[in-house]
CSV table of C-alpha atoms in Angstrom, one decimal:
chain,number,residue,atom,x,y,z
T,4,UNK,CA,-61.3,-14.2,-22.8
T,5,UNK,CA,-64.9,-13.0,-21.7
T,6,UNK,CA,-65.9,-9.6,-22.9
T,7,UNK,CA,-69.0,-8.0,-23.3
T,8,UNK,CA,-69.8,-5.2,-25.7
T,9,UNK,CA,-72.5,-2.7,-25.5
T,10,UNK,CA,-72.0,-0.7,-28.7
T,11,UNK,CA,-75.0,2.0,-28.0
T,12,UNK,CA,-73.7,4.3,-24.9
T,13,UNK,CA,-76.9,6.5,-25.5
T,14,UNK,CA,-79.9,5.9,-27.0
T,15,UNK,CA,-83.1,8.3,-27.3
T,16,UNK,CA,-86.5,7.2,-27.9
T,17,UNK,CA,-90.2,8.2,-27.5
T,18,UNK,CA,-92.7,7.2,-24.8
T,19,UNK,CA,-94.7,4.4,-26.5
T,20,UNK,CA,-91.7,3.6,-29.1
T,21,UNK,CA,-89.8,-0.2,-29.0
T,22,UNK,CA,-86.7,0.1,-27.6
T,23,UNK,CA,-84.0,-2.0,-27.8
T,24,UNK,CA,-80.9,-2.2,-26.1
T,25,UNK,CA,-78.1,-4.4,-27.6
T,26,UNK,CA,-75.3,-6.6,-26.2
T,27,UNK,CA,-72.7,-8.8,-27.6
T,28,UNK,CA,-70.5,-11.4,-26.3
T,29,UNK,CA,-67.5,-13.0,-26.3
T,30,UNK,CA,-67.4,-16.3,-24.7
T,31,UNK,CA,-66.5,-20.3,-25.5
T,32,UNK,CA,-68.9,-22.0,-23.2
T,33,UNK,CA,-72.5,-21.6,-21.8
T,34,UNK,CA,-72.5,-17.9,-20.6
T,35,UNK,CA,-74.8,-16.9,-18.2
T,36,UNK,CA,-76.0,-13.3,-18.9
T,37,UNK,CA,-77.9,-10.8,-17.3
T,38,UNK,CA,-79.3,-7.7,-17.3
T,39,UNK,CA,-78.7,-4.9,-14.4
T,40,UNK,CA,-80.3,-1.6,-14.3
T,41,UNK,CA,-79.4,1.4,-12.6
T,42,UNK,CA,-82.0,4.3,-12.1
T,43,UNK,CA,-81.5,7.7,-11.0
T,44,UNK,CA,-80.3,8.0,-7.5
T,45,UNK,CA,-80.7,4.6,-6.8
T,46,UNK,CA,-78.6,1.3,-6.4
T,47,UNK,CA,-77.6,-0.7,-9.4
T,48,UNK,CA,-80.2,-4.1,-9.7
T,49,UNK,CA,-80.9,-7.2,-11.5
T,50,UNK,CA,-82.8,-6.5,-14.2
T,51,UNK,CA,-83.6,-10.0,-15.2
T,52,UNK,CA,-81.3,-13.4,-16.1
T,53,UNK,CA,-81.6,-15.4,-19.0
T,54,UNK,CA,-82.0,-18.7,-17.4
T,55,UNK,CA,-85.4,-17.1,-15.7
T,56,UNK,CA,-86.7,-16.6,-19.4
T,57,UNK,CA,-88.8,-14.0,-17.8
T,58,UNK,CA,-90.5,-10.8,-18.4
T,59,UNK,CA,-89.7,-7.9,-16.0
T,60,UNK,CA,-91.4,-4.6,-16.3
T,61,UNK,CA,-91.9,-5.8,-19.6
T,62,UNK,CA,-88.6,-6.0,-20.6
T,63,UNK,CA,-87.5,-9.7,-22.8
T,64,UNK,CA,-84.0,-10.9,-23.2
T,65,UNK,CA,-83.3,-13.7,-25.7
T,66,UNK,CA,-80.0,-15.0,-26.2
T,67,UNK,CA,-78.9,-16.2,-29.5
T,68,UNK,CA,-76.1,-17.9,-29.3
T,69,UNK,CA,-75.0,-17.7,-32.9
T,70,UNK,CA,-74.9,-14.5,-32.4
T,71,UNK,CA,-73.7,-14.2,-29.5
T,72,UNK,CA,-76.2,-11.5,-28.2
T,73,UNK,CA,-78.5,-11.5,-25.3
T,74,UNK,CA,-80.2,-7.7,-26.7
T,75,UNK,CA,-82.9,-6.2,-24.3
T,76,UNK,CA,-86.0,-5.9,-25.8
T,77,UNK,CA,-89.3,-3.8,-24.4
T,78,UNK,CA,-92.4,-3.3,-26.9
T,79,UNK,CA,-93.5,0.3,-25.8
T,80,UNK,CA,-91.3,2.6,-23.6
T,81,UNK,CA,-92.2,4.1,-20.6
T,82,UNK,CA,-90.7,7.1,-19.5
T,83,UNK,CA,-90.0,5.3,-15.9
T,84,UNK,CA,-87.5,2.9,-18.0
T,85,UNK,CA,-85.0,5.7,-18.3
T,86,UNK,CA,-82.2,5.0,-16.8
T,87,UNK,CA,-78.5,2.8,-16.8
T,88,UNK,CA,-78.5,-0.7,-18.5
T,89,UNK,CA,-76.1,-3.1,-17.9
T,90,UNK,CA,-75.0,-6.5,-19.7
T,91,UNK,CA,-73.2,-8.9,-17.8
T,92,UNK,CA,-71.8,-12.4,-18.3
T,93,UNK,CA,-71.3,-15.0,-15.5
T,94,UNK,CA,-68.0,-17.2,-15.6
T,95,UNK,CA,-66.4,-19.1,-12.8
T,96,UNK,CA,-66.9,-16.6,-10.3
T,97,UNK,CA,-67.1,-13.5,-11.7
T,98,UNK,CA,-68.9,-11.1,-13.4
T,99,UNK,CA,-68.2,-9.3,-16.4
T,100,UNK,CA,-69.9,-6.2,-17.2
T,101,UNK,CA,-70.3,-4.0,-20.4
T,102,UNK,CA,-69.7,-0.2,-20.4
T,103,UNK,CA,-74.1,0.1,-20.2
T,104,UNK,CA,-76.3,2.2,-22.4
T,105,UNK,CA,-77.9,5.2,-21.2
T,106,UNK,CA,-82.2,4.8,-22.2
T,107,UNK,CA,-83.8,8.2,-22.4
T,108,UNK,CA,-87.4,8.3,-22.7
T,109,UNK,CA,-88.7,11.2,-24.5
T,110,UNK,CA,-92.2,12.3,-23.3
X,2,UNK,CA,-84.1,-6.5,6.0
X,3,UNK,CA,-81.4,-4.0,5.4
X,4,UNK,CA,-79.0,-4.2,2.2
X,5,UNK,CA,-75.4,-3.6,1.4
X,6,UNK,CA,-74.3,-0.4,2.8
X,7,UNK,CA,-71.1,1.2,2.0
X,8,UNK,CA,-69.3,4.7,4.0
X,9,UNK,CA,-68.1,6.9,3.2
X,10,UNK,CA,-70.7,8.0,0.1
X,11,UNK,CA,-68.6,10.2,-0.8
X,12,UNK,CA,-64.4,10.8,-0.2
X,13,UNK,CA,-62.3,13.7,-1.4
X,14,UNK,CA,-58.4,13.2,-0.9
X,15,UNK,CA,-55.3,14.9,-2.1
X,16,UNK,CA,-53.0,12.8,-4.5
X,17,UNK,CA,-50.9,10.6,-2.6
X,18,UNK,CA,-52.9,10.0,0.5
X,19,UNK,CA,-54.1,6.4,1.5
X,20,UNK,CA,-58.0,6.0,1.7
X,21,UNK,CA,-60.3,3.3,3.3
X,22,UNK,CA,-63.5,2.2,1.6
X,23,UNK,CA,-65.9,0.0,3.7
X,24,UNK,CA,-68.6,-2.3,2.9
X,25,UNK,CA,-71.2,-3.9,5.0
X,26,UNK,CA,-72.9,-7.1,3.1
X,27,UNK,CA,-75.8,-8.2,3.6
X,28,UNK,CA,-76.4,-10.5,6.7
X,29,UNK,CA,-75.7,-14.2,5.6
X,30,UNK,CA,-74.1,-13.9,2.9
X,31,UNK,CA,-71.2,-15.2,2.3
X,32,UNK,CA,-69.8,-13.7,-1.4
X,33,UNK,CA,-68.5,-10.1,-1.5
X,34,UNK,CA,-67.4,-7.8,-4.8
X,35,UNK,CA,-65.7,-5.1,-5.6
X,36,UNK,CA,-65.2,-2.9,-8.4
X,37,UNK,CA,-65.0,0.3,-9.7
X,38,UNK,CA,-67.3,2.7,-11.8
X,39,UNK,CA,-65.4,5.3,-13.9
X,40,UNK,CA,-67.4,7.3,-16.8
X,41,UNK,CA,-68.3,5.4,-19.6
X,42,UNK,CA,-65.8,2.6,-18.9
X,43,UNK,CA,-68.8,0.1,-17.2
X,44,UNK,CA,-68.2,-1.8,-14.2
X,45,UNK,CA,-64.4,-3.1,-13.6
X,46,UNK,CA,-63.8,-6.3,-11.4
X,47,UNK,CA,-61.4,-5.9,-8.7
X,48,UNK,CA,-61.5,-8.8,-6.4
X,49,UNK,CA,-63.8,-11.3,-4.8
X,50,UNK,CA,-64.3,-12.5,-1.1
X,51,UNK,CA,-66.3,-16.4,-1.0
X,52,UNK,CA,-66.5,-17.4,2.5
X,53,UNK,CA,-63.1,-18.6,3.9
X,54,UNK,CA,-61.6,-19.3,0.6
X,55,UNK,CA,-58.4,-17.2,-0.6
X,56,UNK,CA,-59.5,-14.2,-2.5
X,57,UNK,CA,-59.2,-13.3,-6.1
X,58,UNK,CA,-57.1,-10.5,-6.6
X,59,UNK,CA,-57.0,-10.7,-9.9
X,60,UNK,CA,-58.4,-7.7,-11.0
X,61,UNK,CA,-56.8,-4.8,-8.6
X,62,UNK,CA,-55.1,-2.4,-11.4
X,63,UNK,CA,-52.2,-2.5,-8.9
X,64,UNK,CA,-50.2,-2.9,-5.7
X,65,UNK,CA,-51.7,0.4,-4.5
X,66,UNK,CA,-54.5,-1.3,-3.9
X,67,UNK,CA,-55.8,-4.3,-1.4
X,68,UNK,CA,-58.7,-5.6,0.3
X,69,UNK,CA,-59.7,-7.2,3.4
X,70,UNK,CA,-62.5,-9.0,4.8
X,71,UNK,CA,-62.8,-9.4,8.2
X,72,UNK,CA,-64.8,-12.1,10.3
X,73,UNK,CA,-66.4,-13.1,6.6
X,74,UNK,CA,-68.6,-9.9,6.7
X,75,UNK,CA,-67.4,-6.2,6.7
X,76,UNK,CA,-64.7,-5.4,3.7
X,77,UNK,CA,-62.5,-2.5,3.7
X,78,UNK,CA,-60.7,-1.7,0.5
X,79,UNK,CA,-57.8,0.6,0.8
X,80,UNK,CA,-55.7,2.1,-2.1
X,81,UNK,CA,-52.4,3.8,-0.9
X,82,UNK,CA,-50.9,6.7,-2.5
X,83,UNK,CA,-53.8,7.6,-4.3
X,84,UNK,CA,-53.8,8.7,-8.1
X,85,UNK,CA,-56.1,11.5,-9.7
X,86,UNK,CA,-57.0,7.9,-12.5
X,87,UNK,CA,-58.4,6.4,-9.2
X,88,UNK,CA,-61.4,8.8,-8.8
X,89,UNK,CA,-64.2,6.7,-9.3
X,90,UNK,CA,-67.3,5.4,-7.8
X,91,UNK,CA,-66.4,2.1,-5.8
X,92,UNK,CA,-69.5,-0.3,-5.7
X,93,UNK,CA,-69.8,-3.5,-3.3
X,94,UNK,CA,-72.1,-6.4,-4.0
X,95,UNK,CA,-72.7,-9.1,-1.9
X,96,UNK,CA,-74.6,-12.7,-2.9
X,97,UNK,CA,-75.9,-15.5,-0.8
X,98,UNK,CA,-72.5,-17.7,-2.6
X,99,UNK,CA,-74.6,-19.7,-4.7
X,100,UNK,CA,-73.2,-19.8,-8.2
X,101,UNK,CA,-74.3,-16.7,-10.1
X,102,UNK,CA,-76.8,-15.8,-7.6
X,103,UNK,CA,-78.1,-12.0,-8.0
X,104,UNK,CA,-75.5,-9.5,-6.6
X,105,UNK,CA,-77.1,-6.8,-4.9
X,106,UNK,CA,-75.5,-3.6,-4.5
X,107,UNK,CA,-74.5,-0.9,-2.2
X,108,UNK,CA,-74.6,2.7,-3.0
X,109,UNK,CA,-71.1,3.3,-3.9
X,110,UNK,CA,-68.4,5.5,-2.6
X,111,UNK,CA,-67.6,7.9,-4.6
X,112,UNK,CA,-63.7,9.0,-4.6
X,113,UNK,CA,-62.2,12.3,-6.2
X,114,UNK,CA,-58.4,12.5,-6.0
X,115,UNK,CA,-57.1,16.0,-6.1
């Protein structure tokens, strides 16, 4: 069955400090995996998608598949990049979401 | 052009009462989600409208609850005989129906049972 894990519900760190944000899954084929993010007072939104192998506000996802993680990676955090993170796996039709960490960026 | 939009934002009920949850998609497009939001449990899949196919029920917690989707636009979820474990935010998502195209959400309803 597809599950996805996000073992960190909270995680602190200072302006300027990496940050990243792990997630774990469980899944037999190709996954599809994504990133949403959901900021204060406003509407949860894609974040970025593996398949892009992009860079979004500076943000990097790899996904290692003998791992089986698809971590959220950023260099230096901003305050601005507090807020809701969520990993989610695509599979015939649905999505399947982790329980998200909270990112607080300490000034 | 406008997103999903989703009324009420906000529903308080007394345990037992039936409530309606609406969304609006956005125009065109043709997949529409459901799920709920409770604290620190993520985001739980409850069913899944594509066009004119049947829809996936299969993750409504139980026969309290059912959905609709009218004219392949506007959804109305309703749960019957409401619980105090179905407070919750309720989000929408619609997508243009191409596989594993970006959702994009509503605002969520958020629904306290007393």
């Amino acid at each position: 069955a597809q599950r996805v894990t996000q073992p960190e519900k909270l995680l602190s760190v200072f302006k300027g400090a990496p940050v990243e944000l792990k997630c774990n899954y469980s899944y037999s084929g190709s996954p599809e995996l994504f990133w949403y993010v959901q900021y204060s007072r406003q509407r949860l939104q894609l974040l970025l998608r593996h398949i892009s192998r992009e860079s979004i506000k500076g943000f990097t996802a790899d996904l290692n598949k003998g791992e089986t993680s698809f971590h959220l990676k950023k260099p230096f955090a901003q305050e601005e990049d507090s807020a809701m993170y969520y990993c989610a796996l695509y599979n015939f039709n649905k999505f399947y979401f982790g329980s998200g960490t909270k990112l607080n960026v300490k000034p | 052009g406008a997103g999903v939009s989703q009324s009420p934002s906000n529903k308080v009920t007394e345990k037992g009462k039936d409530v309606e949850l609406r969304c609006d998609p956005i125009s065109g497009h043709t997949a529409l989600y459901w799920y709920r939001q409770s604290l620190g449990q993520g985001l739980e899949f409850l069913i899944y409208f594509q066009g004119n196919s049947a829809p996936d029920k299969s993750g409504l917690p139980s026969d309290r609850f059912s959905a609709e989707r009218t004219g392949g636009s506007v959804s109305t979820l309703t749960i019957q005989r409401t619980q105090q474990e179905d407070s919750a935010v309720y989000l929408c998502a619609s997508t243009s129906g191409l596989e594993s195209d970006t959702q994009y959400f509503g605002p969520g309803t958020r629904l306290t049972v007393l």
